[in-house]
CSV table of C-alpha atoms and ligand atoms in Angstrom, one decimal:
chain,number,residue,atom,x,y,z
Y,23,MET,CA,-8.4,69.8,47.7
Y,24,SER,CA,-12.0,69.6,46.0
Y,25,ILE,CA,-12.9,67.4,43.1
Y,26,LEU,CA,-12.6,69.1,39.7
Y,27,ILE,CA,-14.6,68.8,36.8
Y,28,LEU,CA,-13.9,69.7,33.3
Y,29,ILE,CA,-17.1,70.6,31.6
Y,30,VAL,CA,-16.4,70.4,27.5
Y,31,GLU,CA,-19.5,71.8,26.3
Y,32,ASP,CA,-20.0,74.6,23.2
Y,33,GLU,CA,-23.8,75.4,24.2
Y,34,GLN,CA,-23.0,78.2,26.6
Y,35,ASP,CA,-26.4,77.8,28.4
Y,36,LEU,CA,-25.8,74.4,29.2
Y,37,ALA,CA,-22.5,75.1,30.2
Y,38,ARG,CA,-23.3,77.4,32.9
Y,39,THR,CA,-26.2,75.5,34.1
Y,40,LEU,CA,-23.7,72.6,34.5
Y,41,LYS,CA,-21.2,74.7,36.3
Y,42,TYR,CA,-23.9,76.2,38.8
Y,43,ASN,CA,-25.3,72.7,39.9
Y,44,LEU,CA,-21.8,71.0,40.2
Y,45,GLU,CA,-20.4,74.1,42.3
Y,46,ARG,CA,-23.5,73.6,44.4
Y,47,GLU,CA,-22.7,70.4,45.0
Y,48,GLY,CA,-19.2,71.2,46.1
Y,49,TYR,CA,-17.3,70.3,42.9
Y,50,ALA,CA,-14.7,72.7,41.4
Y,51,THR,CA,-15.4,73.2,37.8
Y,52,ARG,CA,-13.5,74.6,34.5
Y,53,CYS,CA,-15.3,75.0,31.3
Y,54,ALA,CA,-14.0,74.4,27.6
Y,55,LEU,CA,-16.2,75.7,24.7
Y,56,THR,CA,-14.1,73.9,22.2
Y,57,ALA,CA,-12.3,70.5,21.8
Y,58,SER,CA,-8.9,71.9,21.7
Y,59,ASP,CA,-9.5,74.0,24.9
Y,60,ALA,CA,-10.7,70.6,26.3
Y,61,LEU,CA,-7.4,68.8,25.5
Y,62,LEU,CA,-5.3,71.8,26.8
Y,63,PHE,CA,-7.2,72.0,30.1
Y,64,ALA,CA,-7.3,68.4,30.7
Y,65,ARG,CA,-3.2,68.5,30.9
Y,66,GLN,CA,-3.1,71.3,33.1
Y,67,GLU,CA,-2.8,71.3,36.8
Y,68,PRO,CA,-4.7,70.8,38.6
Y,69,LEU,CA,-5.5,67.8,36.4
Y,70,PRO,CA,-9.5,67.2,36.3
Y,71,ASP,CA,-10.8,64.4,38.3
Y,72,LEU,CA,-14.0,63.9,35.8
Y,73,VAL,CA,-14.8,65.1,32.5
Y,74,LEU,CA,-18.4,65.9,30.8
Y,75,LEU,CA,-17.9,65.7,27.4
Y,76,ASP,CA,-20.1,66.8,24.5
Y,77,LEU,CA,-20.1,64.9,21.6
Y,78,MET,CA,-21.0,67.8,19.2
Y,79,LEU,CA,-18.1,70.3,19.4
Y,80,PRO,CA,-17.1,72.9,16.7
Y,81,ASP,CA,-13.5,72.0,16.2
Y,82,MET,CA,-13.5,68.0,16.7
Y,83,SER,CA,-16.1,65.5,18.0
Y,84,GLY,CA,-16.3,64.7,21.1
Y,85,THR,CA,-15.5,60.8,20.6
Y,86,GLU,CA,-12.1,62.0,19.0
Y,87,VAL,CA,-11.5,64.2,22.3
Y,88,CYS,CA,-12.0,60.9,24.2
Y,89,ARG,CA,-9.8,58.8,22.1
Y,90,ARG,CA,-6.8,61.4,22.7
Y,91,LEU,CA,-7.6,61.7,26.3
Y,92,ARG,CA,-7.2,57.9,26.2
Y,93,GLN,CA,-3.9,57.7,24.4
Y,94,ASP,CA,-2.2,60.4,26.6
Y,95,GLU,CA,-0.3,59.2,29.5
Y,96,LEU,CA,-1.5,61.8,31.8
Y,97,THR,CA,-5.4,61.9,31.1
Y,98,GLN,CA,-5.7,58.0,30.2
Y,99,HIS,CA,-7.6,57.2,33.4
Y,100,VAL,CA,-9.5,60.2,33.7
Y,101,PRO,CA,-13.3,59.3,34.0
Y,102,VAL,CA,-15.5,60.6,31.1
Y,103,ILE,CA,-19.2,61.1,31.0
Y,104,ILE,CA,-20.4,61.7,27.4
Y,105,LEU,CA,-23.0,64.1,26.9
Y,106,THR,CA,-25.3,63.1,23.8
Y,107,ALA,CA,-28.2,64.2,21.9
Y,108,LYS,CA,-30.9,61.8,21.6
Y,109,GLY,CA,-30.9,59.6,18.4
Y,110,GLU,CA,-26.8,59.7,18.4
Y,111,GLU,CA,-26.8,55.8,18.6
Y,112,ILE,CA,-23.8,55.3,16.7
Y,113,ASP,CA,-21.9,58.1,18.7
Y,114,ARG,CA,-23.0,56.4,22.0
Y,115,VAL,CA,-21.4,53.0,20.9
Y,116,VAL,CA,-18.4,54.8,19.8
Y,117,GLY,CA,-18.1,56.6,22.8
Y,118,PHE,CA,-17.7,53.4,24.7
Y,119,GLU,CA,-15.3,52.0,22.0
Y,120,VAL,CA,-13.2,55.0,22.6
Y,121,GLY,CA,-13.1,54.6,26.5
Y,122,ALA,CA,-15.7,56.8,27.9
Y,123,ASP,CA,-17.0,55.8,31.2
Y,124,ASP,CA,-20.8,56.7,30.9
Y,125,TYR,CA,-23.1,58.7,28.9
Y,126,VAL,CA,-26.4,60.8,29.4
Y,127,VAL,CA,-28.8,61.4,26.8
Y,128,LYS,CA,-29.8,65.1,26.3
Y,129,PRO,CA,-31.9,66.4,27.6
Y,130,PHE,CA,-31.1,65.1,30.9
Y,131,SER,CA,-32.3,66.1,34.5
Y,132,VAL,CA,-29.5,67.9,36.5
Y,133,ARG,CA,-30.5,65.3,39.3
Y,134,GLU,CA,-29.8,62.3,37.0
Y,135,LEU,CA,-26.2,63.7,35.9
Y,136,MET,CA,-25.2,64.4,39.5
Y,137,LEU,CA,-26.1,60.8,40.3
Y,138,ARG,CA,-24.0,59.5,37.7
Y,139,VAL,CA,-21.2,62.2,38.4
Y,140,ARG,CA,-21.2,60.7,42.1
Y,141,ALA,CA,-21.4,57.2,41.3
Y,142,ILE,CA,-18.5,57.3,38.5
Y,143,LEU,CA,-16.3,59.4,41.0
Y,144,ARG,CA,-16.9,56.7,43.7
Y,145,ARG,CA,-15.8,54.1,41.2
Y,146,ALA,CA,-13.0,56.0,40.2
Y,147,GLN,CA,-11.5,56.6,43.6
Y,148,PRO,CA,-8.8,54.2,43.8
Y,149,GLU,CA,-8.5,51.9,46.8
Y,150,GLU,CA,-5.1,53.0,48.8
Y,151,ALA,CA,-3.0,50.0,49.5
Y,152,ALA,CA,-3.5,48.9,53.2
Y,153,LEU,CA,-0.4,49.4,55.7
Y,154,PRO,CA,-0.6,46.3,57.8
Y,155,LYS,CA,-0.4,47.3,61.7
Y,156,ASP,CA,1.0,43.9,62.8
Y,157,SER,CA,3.2,42.6,60.0
Y,158,ASP,CA,5.7,44.3,57.8
Y,159,VAL,CA,5.0,45.4,54.3
Y,160,VAL,CA,7.5,43.8,51.8
Y,161,PHE,CA,8.1,45.3,48.4
Y,162,GLY,CA,11.2,43.8,46.5
Y,163,ARG,CA,14.3,44.7,48.5
Y,164,LEU,CA,12.3,47.2,50.6
Y,165,ARG,CA,10.9,46.2,54.0
Y,166,LEU,CA,8.5,48.5,56.1
Y,167,ASP,CA,7.4,48.3,59.8
Y,168,VAL,CA,4.8,51.1,59.5
Y,169,PRO,CA,3.8,51.5,63.1
Y,170,GLY,CA,7.6,51.3,64.3
Y,171,TYR,CA,8.5,53.7,61.4
Y,172,ARG,CA,11.2,51.4,60.2
Y,173,VAL,CA,12.5,50.7,57.0
Y,174,TRP,CA,15.0,48.2,55.7
Y,175,VAL,CA,16.6,47.9,52.2
Y,176,ASP,CA,18.3,44.4,51.5
Y,177,GLU,CA,17.8,43.8,55.5
Y,178,GLN,CA,20.0,46.8,56.2
Y,179,ALA,CA,18.3,49.1,58.2
Y,180,VAL,CA,17.9,52.7,56.5
Y,181,HIS,CA,17.3,55.8,58.8
Y,182,LEU,CA,14.5,58.2,57.6
Y,183,THR,CA,13.3,61.2,59.2
Y,184,ALA,CA,9.3,61.2,60.1
Y,185,LEU,CA,8.6,63.2,56.9
Y,186,GLU,CA,10.4,61.0,54.6
Y,187,PHE,CA,8.9,58.1,56.1
Y,188,LYS,CA,5.2,59.6,55.2
Y,189,LEU,CA,6.7,60.6,51.9
Y,190,LEU,CA,7.6,57.0,51.1
Y,191,THR,CA,4.4,55.7,52.6
Y,192,THR,CA,2.2,57.7,50.9
Y,193,LEU,CA,3.9,56.8,47.6
Y,194,TYR,CA,3.8,53.2,48.4
Y,195,GLN,CA,0.3,53.5,49.2
Y,196,ARG,CA,-0.6,54.6,45.7
Y,197,LYS,CA,1.8,52.7,43.9
Y,198,GLY,CA,1.3,52.4,40.0
Y,199,ARG,CA,-0.4,55.9,40.0
Y,200,VAL,CA,1.4,59.3,39.3
Y,201,GLN,CA,1.2,61.6,42.4
Y,202,SER,CA,1.7,65.3,41.2
Y,203,ARG,CA,3.9,67.4,43.5
Y,204,GLU,CA,1.0,69.3,44.5
Y,205,ALA,CA,-0.9,66.4,45.6
Y,206,LEU,CA,2.3,65.3,47.8
Y,207,LEU,CA,2.6,68.7,49.2
Y,208,SER,CA,-0.9,68.7,50.2
Y,209,ASP,CA,-1.0,65.3,51.6
Y,210,VAL,CA,2.5,64.8,53.1
Y,211,TRP,CA,3.1,68.2,54.2
Y,212,ASP,CA,-0.3,69.4,54.5
Y,213,ILE,CA,0.1,72.8,52.6
Y,214,THR,CA,-0.9,73.8,49.0
Y,215,ALA,CA,1.8,76.3,47.2
Y,216,ASP,CA,2.9,76.0,43.9
Y,217,VAL,CA,6.2,77.6,44.5
Y,218,MET,CA,7.0,74.9,47.0
Y,219,THR,CA,7.0,72.1,44.6
Y,220,ARG,CA,10.8,72.3,44.7
Y,221,THR,CA,10.8,70.9,48.2
Y,222,VAL,CA,9.0,67.6,47.2
Y,223,ASP,CA,11.9,67.3,44.4
Y,224,THR,CA,14.8,67.8,47.2
Y,225,HIS,CA,13.0,65.0,49.5
Y,226,ILE,CA,12.3,62.6,47.1
Y,227,LYS,CA,16.0,63.0,46.0
Y,228,ARG,CA,17.2,62.4,49.6
Y,229,LEU,CA,15.0,59.5,50.3
Y,230,ARG,CA,15.9,57.9,47.0
Y,231,GLU,CA,19.5,58.2,47.9
Y,232,LYS,CA,18.8,56.9,51.4
Y,233,LEU,CA,17.0,53.7,50.1
Y,234,GLY,CA,19.7,53.0,47.6
Y,235,ALA,CA,19.0,50.0,45.6
Y,236,ALA,CA,15.5,50.3,46.7
Y,237,GLY,CA,15.3,54.0,45.5
Y,238,ASP,CA,14.6,53.2,41.8
Y,239,TYR,CA,10.8,51.9,42.8
Y,240,ILE,CA,10.1,55.6,43.0
Y,241,GLU,CA,9.9,56.9,39.3
Y,242,THR,CA,10.0,60.3,38.3
Y,243,LEU,CA,7.6,61.7,35.4
Y,244,ARG,CA,9.1,64.9,34.4
Y,245,GLY,CA,7.0,67.7,34.6
Y,246,VAL,CA,4.3,65.8,36.4
Y,247,GLY,CA,5.3,64.2,39.8
Y,248,TYR,CA,6.4,60.8,40.9
Y,249,CYS,CA,5.2,57.3,41.0
Y,250,PHE,CA,5.7,54.2,43.4
Y,251,LEU,CA,6.3,51.2,40.9
Y,252,ALA,CA,3.0,49.1,40.7
Y,253,ALA,CA,5.2,45.8,41.4
Y,254,PRO,CA,9.0,45.4,41.9
Y,255,ALA,CA,11.1,44.7,38.8
Y,256,ASN,CA,12.9,41.5,38.5
Y,257,GLU,CA,16.1,41.8,40.2
F,307,LIG,CA1,-22.7,71.0,21.4
């Protein structure tokens, strides 16, 4: 799936230029001309991987948009690059106070912006938890022998299908991070089809049942997806 960048900019010429250049670099884009559209689009599937945010918007300041993105569970980790006019020193500081990741001063060169976009995306790319090849993964009551496709809960063997095993290890490798059904379909099933998200639900349900006491390690975020706990709860 391509990386989606949400462009929040009310100057249509600049928004078009950004869109053109980002798409030429292989990114997918979506444009919001107002703060309210920005907040709406930021929560819609597919979720943006990065937000370019102008500070001076007609209906709300960019800093307020950034603050709201940071307060929302769904968007709190999305990287934000603020686009600011020269001399907006205070806004610049506030931009960082409200959680922006970087800023560029207008007028900026497209090349400079692209470098920053790439740098931020690289930084934001979370490391997947390594799955050891020569020892078992232990997480609370759960133990995984990854190369052997074997799973134990409280040292009792659990029999998973190859697909369930892939679903479990994919969730585990991204533990602490919400995985949308669309992302799971694309990475576990290698397909992308909105109509098939129920498939994910069905398999998660079966996987949870099989894992018994360890099934709670996979949390449901209603309307969003699933998340393997960052750490096992005290048991
Ligand atoms: Ca503006």
